[in-house]
mmCIF file of C-alpha atoms and ligand atoms in Angstrom:
data_model
loop_
_atom_site.group_PDB
_atom_site.id
_atom_site.type_symbol
_atom_site.label_atom_id
_atom_site.label_comp_id
_atom_site.label_asym_id
_atom_site.label_seq_id
_atom_site.Cartn_x
_atom_site.Cartn_y
_atom_site.Cartn_z
ATOM 1 C CA MET F 1 0.946 -22.048 -5.073
ATOM 2 C CA ARG F 2 1.224 -23.260 -1.522
ATOM 3 C CA ASP F 3 -1.186 -26.134 -1.051
ATOM 4 C CA ARG F 4 -0.423 -26.450 2.618
ATOM 5 C CA ASP F 5 -2.412 -23.290 3.342
ATOM 6 C CA VAL F 6 -5.584 -24.653 1.825
ATOM 7 C CA PRO F 7 -7.809 -26.551 4.228
ATOM 8 C CA ARG F 8 -7.845 -30.130 3.062
ATOM 9 C CA SER F 9 -11.073 -31.434 4.553
ATOM 10 C CA ALA F 10 -14.087 -30.484 2.517
ATOM 11 C CA PRO F 11 -17.110 -30.676 4.773
ATOM 12 C CA MET F 12 -20.280 -30.278 2.754
ATOM 13 C CA GLY F 13 -21.928 -28.105 5.424
ATOM 14 C CA LEU F 14 -23.902 -25.828 3.180
ATOM 15 C CA PHE F 15 -24.895 -28.546 0.723
ATOM 16 C CA ARG F 16 -26.092 -30.796 3.531
ATOM 17 C CA ARG F 17 -28.061 -28.019 5.129
ATOM 18 C CA LEU F 18 -29.808 -27.042 1.903
ATOM 19 C CA VAL F 19 -30.683 -30.663 1.166
ATOM 20 C CA THR F 20 -32.031 -31.035 4.715
ATOM 21 C CA ILE F 21 -34.136 -27.895 4.421
ATOM 22 C CA ASN F 22 -35.581 -28.937 1.078
ATOM 23 C CA GLY F 23 -36.143 -32.494 2.306
ATOM 24 C CA LEU F 24 -37.903 -31.196 5.394
ATOM 25 C CA VAL F 25 -40.181 -28.892 3.444
ATOM 26 C CA PHE F 26 -41.099 -31.617 0.940
ATOM 27 C CA THR F 27 -41.688 -34.152 3.724
ATOM 28 C CA VAL F 28 -43.965 -31.756 5.613
ATOM 29 C CA GLY F 29 -45.799 -30.993 2.359
ATOM 30 C CA THR F 30 -46.247 -34.683 1.570
ATOM 31 C CA LEU F 31 -47.401 -35.498 5.129
ATOM 32 C CA VAL F 32 -49.923 -32.667 5.100
ATOM 33 C CA LEU F 33 -51.197 -33.942 1.790
ATOM 34 C CA ALA F 34 -51.397 -37.493 3.105
ATOM 35 C CA VAL F 35 -53.226 -36.821 6.365
ATOM 36 C CA SER F 36 -55.424 -33.925 5.274
ATOM 37 C CA PRO F 37 -58.838 -34.562 3.772
ATOM 38 C CA ALA F 38 -57.758 -32.615 0.667
ATOM 39 C CA THR F 39 -57.926 -34.545 -2.578
ATOM 40 C CA VAL F 40 -56.730 -33.771 -6.058
ATOM 41 C CA SER F 41 -58.927 -35.078 -8.814
ATOM 42 C CA SER F 42 -57.921 -35.633 -12.380
ATOM 43 C CA PRO F 43 -58.751 -33.349 -14.102
ATOM 44 C CA VAL F 44 -58.526 -30.783 -11.301
ATOM 45 C CA VAL F 45 -61.823 -29.597 -9.942
ATOM 46 C CA LEU F 46 -62.259 -25.814 -9.641
ATOM 47 C CA THR F 47 -62.684 -25.891 -5.838
ATOM 48 C CA GLU F 48 -59.352 -27.674 -5.411
ATOM 49 C CA VAL F 49 -57.331 -24.944 -7.174
ATOM 50 C CA PRO F 50 -57.211 -22.443 -4.245
ATOM 51 C CA VAL F 51 -56.070 -25.229 -1.894
ATOM 52 C CA LEU F 52 -53.315 -26.231 -4.302
ATOM 53 C CA ILE F 53 -52.157 -22.616 -4.770
ATOM 54 C CA LEU F 54 -52.155 -22.018 -0.999
ATOM 55 C CA GLY F 55 -50.173 -25.192 -0.360
ATOM 56 C CA LEU F 56 -47.619 -24.298 -3.019
ATOM 57 C CA ALA F 57 -47.258 -20.735 -1.721
ATOM 58 C CA PHE F 58 -46.688 -22.069 1.789
ATOM 59 C CA ILE F 59 -44.018 -24.517 0.628
ATOM 60 C CA LEU F 60 -42.212 -21.895 -1.470
ATOM 61 C CA THR F 61 -42.262 -19.294 1.322
ATOM 62 C CA ALA F 62 -40.992 -21.718 3.954
ATOM 63 C CA ASN F 63 -38.252 -22.905 1.621
ATOM 64 C CA ALA F 64 -37.201 -19.356 0.697
ATOM 65 C CA LEU F 65 -37.017 -18.216 4.336
ATOM 66 C CA LEU F 66 -34.982 -21.198 5.465
ATOM 67 C CA VAL F 67 -32.581 -21.063 2.512
ATOM 68 C CA ARG F 68 -32.096 -17.337 2.930
ATOM 69 C CA SER F 69 -31.092 -17.655 6.572
ATOM 70 C CA SER F 70 -28.575 -20.313 5.557
ATOM 71 C CA LEU F 71 -27.040 -18.114 2.911
ATOM 72 C CA ALA F 72 -26.934 -14.926 5.015
ATOM 73 C CA PRO F 73 -23.251 -15.378 5.924
ATOM 74 C CA LEU F 74 -22.461 -15.075 2.214
ATOM 75 C CA ASP F 75 -23.320 -11.375 2.504
ATOM 76 C CA ALA F 76 -20.501 -10.909 5.003
ATOM 77 C CA LEU F 77 -18.218 -12.783 2.650
ATOM 78 C CA THR F 78 -19.210 -10.555 -0.264
ATOM 79 C CA SER F 79 -18.569 -7.412 1.712
ATOM 80 C CA VAL F 80 -15.065 -8.636 2.681
ATOM 81 C CA MET F 81 -14.461 -9.482 -0.982
ATOM 82 C CA GLN F 82 -15.362 -5.927 -1.918
ATOM 83 C CA ARG F 83 -13.116 -4.478 0.791
ATOM 84 C CA VAL F 84 -10.094 -6.656 0.160
ATOM 85 C CA ASP F 85 -6.965 -4.710 -0.669
ATOM 86 C CA LEU F 86 -3.793 -6.747 -0.776
ATOM 87 C CA LEU F 87 -1.804 -3.743 0.411
ATOM 88 C CA ARG F 88 -3.758 -3.662 3.672
ATOM 89 C CA THR F 89 -3.124 -7.048 5.076
ATOM 90 C CA GLY F 90 -5.032 -8.938 7.719
ATOM 91 C CA ASN F 91 -8.584 -8.380 6.453
ATOM 92 C CA ARG F 92 -10.093 -11.733 7.372
ATOM 93 C CA LEU F 93 -13.565 -13.107 7.867
ATOM 94 C CA SER F 94 -14.278 -14.864 11.112
ATOM 95 C CA GLY F 95 -15.929 -18.251 10.750
ATOM 96 C CA ASN F 96 -17.653 -17.922 14.133
ATOM 97 C CA GLY F 97 -21.320 -18.669 13.997
ATOM 98 C CA ASN F 98 -21.183 -19.560 10.321
ATOM 99 C CA ARG F 99 -20.745 -23.275 10.722
ATOM 100 C CA ASP F 100 -22.252 -24.178 7.394
ATOM 101 C CA LEU F 101 -20.004 -21.785 5.537
ATOM 102 C CA ALA F 102 -16.900 -22.527 7.597
ATOM 103 C CA HIS F 103 -15.305 -24.342 4.714
ATOM 104 C CA VAL F 104 -15.960 -21.520 2.253
ATOM 105 C CA ILE F 105 -14.667 -18.951 4.774
ATOM 106 C CA ASP F 106 -11.547 -20.987 5.589
ATOM 107 C CA THR F 107 -10.808 -21.423 1.910
ATOM 108 C CA PHE F 108 -11.373 -17.740 1.273
ATOM 109 C CA ASN F 109 -9.074 -16.730 4.142
ATOM 110 C CA ALA F 110 -6.423 -19.171 2.924
ATOM 111 C CA MET F 111 -6.716 -17.684 -0.550
ATOM 112 C CA LEU F 112 -6.138 -14.219 0.919
ATOM 113 C CA ASP F 113 -3.071 -15.496 2.812
ATOM 114 C CA ARG F 114 -1.684 -16.896 -0.395
ATOM 115 C CA LEU F 115 -2.470 -13.814 -2.484
ATOM 116 C CA GLU F 116 -0.977 -11.486 0.118
ATOM 117 C CA ALA F 117 2.202 -13.546 0.259
ATOM 118 C CA GLU F 118 2.443 -13.651 -3.527
ATOM 119 C CA ARG F 119 1.707 -9.956 -3.845
ATOM 120 C CA SER F 120 4.333 -9.111 -1.274
ATOM 121 C CA GLU F 121 6.867 -11.349 -3.018
ATOM 122 C CA SER F 122 6.229 -9.834 -6.416
ATOM 123 C CA SER F 123 6.327 -6.269 -5.134
ATOM 124 C CA ALA F 124 9.632 -7.095 -3.422
ATOM 125 C CA HIS F 125 10.969 -8.184 -6.814
ATOM 126 C CA ALA F 126 9.577 -5.117 -8.546
ATOM 127 C CA LEU F 127 10.965 -2.758 -5.935
ATOM 128 C CA ALA F 128 14.381 -4.434 -6.036
ATOM 129 C CA ALA F 129 14.409 -4.101 -9.820
ATOM 130 C CA GLN F 130 13.364 -0.459 -9.505
ATOM 131 C CA GLU F 131 16.120 0.285 -6.985
ATOM 132 C CA GLY F 132 18.640 -1.484 -9.235
ATOM 133 C CA GLU F 133 17.593 0.569 -12.217
ATOM 134 C CA ARG F 134 17.687 3.791 -10.231
ATOM 135 C CA GLU F 135 21.162 2.942 -9.070
ATOM 136 C CA ARG F 136 22.294 2.339 -12.633
ATOM 137 C CA ILE F 137 20.834 5.634 -13.867
ATOM 138 C CA ALA F 138 22.318 7.486 -10.889
ATOM 139 C CA ARG F 139 25.737 6.002 -11.586
ATOM 140 C CA GLU F 140 25.551 6.931 -15.233
ATOM 141 C CA LEU F 141 24.381 10.449 -14.435
ATOM 142 C CA HIS F 142 27.162 10.890 -11.941
ATOM 143 C CA ASP F 143 29.948 9.149 -13.819
ATOM 144 C CA GLU F 144 29.141 10.015 -17.424
ATOM 145 C CA ILE F 145 27.250 13.282 -17.536
ATOM 146 C CA GLY F 146 28.780 14.573 -14.312
ATOM 147 C CA GLN F 147 32.298 13.882 -15.604
ATOM 148 C CA SER F 148 31.609 15.431 -18.999
ATOM 149 C CA LEU F 149 30.214 18.568 -17.393
ATOM 150 C CA THR F 150 33.243 18.773 -15.119
ATOM 151 C CA VAL F 151 35.511 18.590 -18.162
ATOM 152 C CA VAL F 152 33.483 21.360 -19.837
ATOM 153 C CA LEU F 153 33.765 23.486 -16.685
ATOM 154 C CA LEU F 154 37.531 23.065 -16.538
ATOM 155 C CA GLY F 155 37.845 23.949 -20.204
ATOM 156 C CA LEU F 156 35.671 27.014 -19.701
ATOM 157 C CA LYS F 157 37.775 28.104 -16.753
ATOM 158 C CA ARG F 158 40.935 27.941 -18.866
ATOM 159 C CA THR F 159 39.199 29.893 -21.630
ATOM 160 C CA VAL F 160 37.923 32.529 -19.195
ATOM 161 C CA ASP F 161 41.444 33.018 -17.878
ATOM 162 C CA ARG F 162 42.774 33.701 -21.360
ATOM 163 C CA ALA F 163 39.751 35.474 -22.831
ATOM 164 C CA PRO F 164 39.749 39.167 -23.686
ATOM 165 C CA GLU F 165 38.005 41.392 -21.179
ATOM 166 C CA ASP F 166 34.819 41.971 -23.258
ATOM 167 C CA LEU F 167 34.114 38.228 -23.571
ATOM 168 C CA ARG F 168 34.717 37.376 -19.941
ATOM 169 C CA GLU F 169 31.354 38.442 -18.638
ATOM 170 C CA GLU F 170 29.548 36.266 -21.183
ATOM 171 C CA LEU F 171 31.797 33.314 -20.479
ATOM 172 C CA HIS F 172 31.196 33.733 -16.753
ATOM 173 C CA VAL F 173 27.462 33.439 -17.316
ATOM 174 C CA THR F 174 27.989 30.250 -19.326
ATOM 175 C CA GLN F 175 30.310 28.931 -16.626
ATOM 176 C CA GLU F 176 27.664 29.509 -13.960
ATOM 177 C CA ALA F 177 25.005 27.828 -16.091
ATOM 178 C CA VAL F 178 27.176 24.749 -16.500
ATOM 179 C CA ARG F 179 27.955 24.730 -12.786
ATOM 180 C CA ALA F 180 24.231 24.910 -11.947
ATOM 181 C CA CYS F 181 23.600 22.080 -14.384
ATOM 182 C CA LEU F 182 26.298 19.974 -12.717
ATOM 183 C CA ASP F 183 24.749 20.633 -9.315
ATOM 184 C CA GLU F 184 21.370 19.569 -10.645
ATOM 185 C CA VAL F 185 22.795 16.364 -12.040
ATOM 186 C CA ARG F 186 24.313 15.609 -8.656
ATOM 187 C CA VAL F 187 21.059 16.319 -6.835
ATOM 188 C CA VAL F 188 19.109 14.077 -9.215
ATOM 189 C CA ALA F 189 21.703 11.330 -8.886
ATOM 190 C CA ARG F 190 21.569 11.573 -5.103
ATOM 191 C CA ARG F 191 17.795 11.447 -5.111
ATOM 192 C CA LEU F 192 17.906 8.349 -7.278
ATOM 193 C CA ARG F 193 20.458 6.623 -5.137
ATOM 194 C CA PRO F 194 20.670 7.776 -1.570
ATOM 195 C CA GLY F 195 24.434 7.263 -1.307
ATOM 196 C CA VAL F 196 24.408 9.046 2.035
ATOM 197 C CA LEU F 197 22.476 6.112 3.381
ATOM 198 C CA ALA F 198 25.432 3.812 2.873
ATOM 199 C CA ASP F 199 28.015 6.444 3.751
ATOM 200 C CA LEU F 200 26.532 8.194 6.743
ATOM 201 C CA GLY F 201 23.639 6.076 7.944
ATOM 202 C CA LEU F 202 19.919 6.684 8.083
ATOM 203 C CA SER F 203 19.817 9.530 10.607
ATOM 204 C CA SER F 204 22.170 11.705 8.564
ATOM 205 C CA ALA F 205 20.480 10.722 5.315
ATOM 206 C CA LEU F 206 17.114 11.854 6.719
ATOM 207 C CA THR F 207 18.653 15.066 7.999
ATOM 208 C CA ALA F 208 20.085 15.737 4.551
ATOM 209 C CA LEU F 209 16.732 14.912 2.963
ATOM 210 C CA GLY F 210 15.013 17.401 5.271
ATOM 211 C CA SER F 211 17.496 20.168 4.439
ATOM 212 C CA GLU F 212 17.203 19.531 0.734
ATOM 213 C CA PHE F 213 13.413 19.650 0.989
ATOM 214 C CA SER F 214 13.487 22.923 2.950
ATOM 215 C CA GLN F 215 15.820 24.497 0.453
ATOM 216 C CA ALA F 216 13.766 23.449 -2.527
ATOM 217 C CA SER F 217 10.306 24.175 -1.125
ATOM 218 C CA GLY F 218 10.956 26.975 1.337
ATOM 219 C CA VAL F 219 8.994 25.070 3.996
ATOM 220 C CA PRO F 220 10.954 24.670 7.237
ATOM 221 C CA VAL F 221 11.390 21.129 8.494
ATOM 222 C CA THR F 222 11.707 20.292 12.162
ATOM 223 C CA ARG F 223 13.716 17.110 12.503
ATOM 224 C CA ARG F 224 13.390 14.833 15.451
ATOM 225 C CA VAL F 225 15.619 12.011 14.431
ATOM 226 C CA ASP F 226 17.047 9.687 17.062
ATOM 227 C CA THR F 227 20.714 9.205 16.472
ATOM 228 C CA GLY F 228 22.592 6.026 17.157
ATOM 229 C CA LEU F 229 19.934 3.617 15.940
ATOM 230 C CA VAL F 230 21.606 0.287 15.423
ATOM 231 C CA GLY F 231 20.523 -3.038 14.044
ATOM 232 C CA LEU F 232 18.284 -1.730 11.267
ATOM 233 C CA SER F 233 18.503 -3.868 8.154
ATOM 234 C CA GLN F 234 19.538 -2.249 4.890
ATOM 235 C CA ASP F 235 16.097 -2.979 3.517
ATOM 236 C CA ALA F 236 14.434 -1.233 6.433
ATOM 237 C CA GLU F 237 16.723 1.786 6.065
ATOM 238 C CA LEU F 238 15.889 2.091 2.394
ATOM 239 C CA VAL F 239 12.153 1.710 3.070
ATOM 240 C CA LEU F 240 12.269 4.417 5.751
ATOM 241 C CA TYR F 241 14.240 6.698 3.466
ATOM 242 C CA ARG F 242 11.984 6.223 0.460
ATOM 243 C CA ILE F 243 8.816 6.720 2.503
ATOM 244 C CA ALA F 244 10.208 9.905 4.054
ATOM 245 C CA GLN F 245 11.161 11.030 0.545
ATOM 246 C CA GLU F 246 7.686 10.401 -0.897
ATOM 247 C CA GLY F 247 6.037 11.907 2.189
ATOM 248 C CA LEU F 248 8.034 15.127 1.829
ATOM 249 C CA THR F 249 7.453 15.219 -1.926
ATOM 250 C CA ASN F 250 3.719 15.012 -1.248
ATOM 251 C CA VAL F 251 3.968 17.860 1.252
ATOM 252 C CA ALA F 252 5.713 19.985 -1.363
ATOM 253 C CA ARG F 253 3.235 19.039 -4.078
ATOM 254 C CA HIS F 254 -0.072 18.999 -2.292
ATOM 255 C CA ALA F 255 -0.014 20.375 1.241
ATOM 256 C CA LYS F 256 0.651 24.139 1.046
ATOM 257 C CA ALA F 257 2.095 23.673 4.517
ATOM 258 C CA SER F 258 3.929 26.251 6.590
ATOM 259 C CA ARG F 259 5.920 23.653 8.503
ATOM 260 C CA VAL F 260 6.707 19.966 8.525
ATOM 261 C CA VAL F 261 7.919 17.698 11.282
ATOM 262 C CA LEU F 262 10.027 14.733 10.230
ATOM 263 C CA SER F 263 10.521 12.377 13.091
ATOM 264 C CA LEU F 264 12.170 9.000 13.535
ATOM 265 C CA ARG F 265 11.956 7.843 17.090
ATOM 266 C CA ARG F 266 11.358 4.857 19.251
ATOM 267 C CA GLU F 267 7.845 5.001 20.611
ATOM 268 C CA ARG F 268 6.688 2.299 22.960
ATOM 269 C CA GLY F 269 9.573 0.107 21.869
ATOM 270 C CA ARG F 270 8.799 0.446 18.170
ATOM 271 C CA LEU F 271 10.719 2.533 15.720
ATOM 272 C CA THR F 272 8.291 5.035 14.216
ATOM 273 C CA LEU F 273 8.743 7.370 11.288
ATOM 274 C CA THR F 274 6.307 10.244 10.951
ATOM 275 C CA ILE F 275 5.944 13.070 8.502
ATOM 276 C CA THR F 276 3.461 15.613 9.792
ATOM 277 C CA ASP F 277 2.473 18.790 8.021
ATOM 278 C CA ASP F 278 0.121 21.598 8.953
ATOM 279 C CA GLY F 279 -1.100 22.051 5.392
ATOM 280 C CA ARG F 280 -4.521 21.895 3.867
ATOM 281 C CA GLY F 281 -5.057 18.168 4.282
ATOM 282 C CA ALA F 282 -7.357 16.243 1.989
ATOM 283 C CA VAL F 283 -9.729 13.370 1.649
ATOM 284 C CA ILE F 284 -6.956 11.147 0.391
ATOM 285 C CA LYS F 285 -7.493 9.227 -2.804
ATOM 286 C CA GLU F 286 -4.434 7.043 -2.829
ATOM 287 C CA GLY F 287 -2.286 7.344 -5.915
ATOM 288 C CA ALA F 288 0.892 5.646 -7.044
ATOM 289 C CA GLY F 289 2.877 7.478 -4.358
ATOM 290 C CA ILE F 290 0.974 6.263 -1.322
ATOM 291 C CA ARG F 291 0.425 2.800 -2.763
ATOM 292 C CA GLY F 292 4.171 2.631 -3.338
ATOM 293 C CA MET F 293 4.641 3.501 0.326
ATOM 294 C CA ARG F 294 2.296 0.677 1.274
ATOM 295 C CA GLU F 295 4.206 -1.787 -0.886
ATOM 296 C CA ARG F 296 7.462 -0.774 0.719
ATOM 297 C CA ALA F 297 5.971 -0.985 4.195
ATOM 298 C CA LEU F 298 4.813 -4.536 3.463
ATOM 299 C CA LEU F 299 8.373 -5.505 2.552
ATOM 300 C CA ILE F 300 9.471 -5.047 6.148
ATOM 301 C CA ASN F 301 6.157 -5.889 7.829
ATOM 302 C CA ALA F 302 5.688 -2.341 8.951
ATOM 303 C CA GLN F 303 2.361 -0.615 9.474
ATOM 304 C CA LEU F 304 1.634 2.480 7.409
ATOM 305 C CA THR F 305 -1.124 4.908 8.309
ATOM 306 C CA VAL F 306 -2.106 8.018 6.424
ATOM 307 C CA ASP F 307 -4.258 10.459 8.374
ATOM 308 C CA SER F 308 -5.396 13.596 6.689
ATOM 309 C CA THR F 309 -8.063 16.043 7.741
ATOM 310 C CA PRO F 310 -9.095 18.780 5.338
ATOM 311 C CA GLY F 311 -7.951 22.092 6.778
ATOM 312 C CA GLU F 312 -5.783 20.532 9.457
ATOM 313 C CA GLY F 313 -2.907 18.774 7.760
ATOM 314 C CA THR F 314 -1.614 15.315 7.101
ATOM 315 C CA ARG F 315 0.295 12.762 9.122
ATOM 316 C CA ILE F 316 2.020 9.747 7.676
ATOM 317 C CA ALA F 317 3.233 7.199 10.190
ATOM 318 C CA LEU F 318 5.252 4.077 9.608
ATOM 319 C CA VAL F 319 5.578 1.794 12.603
ATOM 320 C CA LEU F 320 8.199 -0.910 12.350
ATOM 321 C CA PRO F 321 7.751 -4.284 13.979
ATOM 322 C CA PRO F 322 9.289 -4.619 17.442
ATOM 323 C CA GLY F 323 12.967 -5.499 17.465
ATOM 324 C CA SER F 324 13.745 -3.794 14.147
ATOM 325 C CA ALA F 325 16.295 -1.504 15.735
ATOM 326 C CA GLU F 326 17.903 -0.800 19.059
ATOM 327 C CA GLY F 327 18.683 2.596 20.505
ATOM 328 C CA ALA F 328 22.246 3.629 21.195
HETATM 329 N N1 LIG R 405 0.656 16.017 2.601
HETATM 330 C C1 LIG R 405 -0.473 16.060 1.874
HETATM 331 N N2 LIG R 405 -1.313 17.119 1.999
HETATM 332 C C2 LIG R 405 -2.463 17.173 1.278
HETATM 333 N N3 LIG R 405 -2.864 16.224 0.401
HETATM 334 C C3 LIG R 405 -2.054 15.154 0.238
HETATM 335 C C4 LIG R 405 -0.833 15.019 0.947
HETATM 336 N N4 LIG R 405 -0.264 13.834 0.580
HETATM 337 C C5 LIG R 405 -1.097 13.284 -0.313
HETATM 338 N N5 LIG R 405 -2.168 14.060 -0.539
HETATM 339 C C6 LIG R 405 -3.301 13.768 -1.440
HETATM 340 O O1 LIG R 405 -3.309 12.376 -1.688
HETATM 341 C C7 LIG R 405 -3.261 12.121 -3.072
HETATM 342 C C8 LIG R 405 -2.472 10.872 -3.363
HETATM 343 O O2 LIG R 405 -1.093 11.012 -3.116
HETATM 344 P P1 LIG R 405 -0.076 10.099 -3.885
HETATM 345 O O3 LIG R 405 -0.541 8.684 -3.746
HETATM 346 O O4 LIG R 405 1.303 10.382 -3.388
HETATM 347 O O5 LIG R 405 -0.238 10.497 -5.404
HETATM 348 P P2 LIG R 405 0.324 11.781 -6.168
HETATM 349 O O6 LIG R 405 1.284 12.494 -5.247
HETATM 350 O O7 LIG R 405 1.005 11.206 -7.350
HETATM 351 O O8 LIG R 405 -0.892 12.601 -6.493
HETATM 352 C C9 LIG R 405 -2.664 13.376 -3.679
HETATM 353 O O9 LIG R 405 -3.091 13.553 -4.986
HETATM 354 C C10 LIG R 405 -3.186 14.465 -2.759
HETATM 355 O O10 LIG R 405 -4.458 14.867 -3.138
HETATM 356 MG MG1 LIG R 406 2.883 11.546 -4.308
#
């Protein structure tokens, strides 16, 4: 908890105002009672009852109206509370014109600052752990299962070479099945750990991702990837890669698109990744995939927007903060 973000002064604006309003109403009531010819007998006389009821109604109404106008800014606060989503940062309430509630609003905004920072920290930890685990599984798939399958393939090849003619065909089929399985293991391992990212850099990794997607889904991908981007941090590269990966997976799963454009370019000085499809679009109800994208975007202070129009397609854009990368 970071105390420094919490406003320290605690002006009692709202309390003071409510006390003043109540005091004022009671004072006016008392004065009216004092200077008016009205009297209250004990026990109350029947003719005095309407006067008493009228006076009370007047006091209650005046009090209610004044208190309500003082509390009106709380409605704005409530609506921000309902809207708050820690994955969409920067939703703040302005204290302008709400002097009495300034303290509440400042405290609320400071609480949001703190929660956003904590949320971003914990999702950074979670994502790092997830990447670590993926890397471990990828390594095991590649090194253990991949190696074992390779040994099986070699053994099969030797057997095929020495096998009688009538068994060869069958053994060939088995050989192909094992080869396909080995390829699959490699694809899964690569998906889990984008080794190309470290080996070839982001541009090539995205190009490879696009080709893999096209092959698997049959949807052609147009790539517009700037080459020679330098200065991107490893974190940013991984975020861009994972968001492109999830974006393309969504196109394959949901879009029924006939083409996709995957672009990574500098636009107005900011590196921008977009995945645009011409599919069926949707009224997006964000699931784990898109929320994961948002978490990753937060890690590098990038801005993620998801625009989808039913019947017209979907566009995912990730805009990195200025200075994240330089062109060649
Ligand atoms: N490219 C797209 N085209 C059409 N609908 C999409 C697209 N991407 C996402 N959606 C919609 O948004 C929803 C949420 O996506 P996501 O958060 O990735 O969750 P999931 O893919 O697990 O359903 C999807 O269920 C789908 O309805
Ligand atoms: Mg998804």
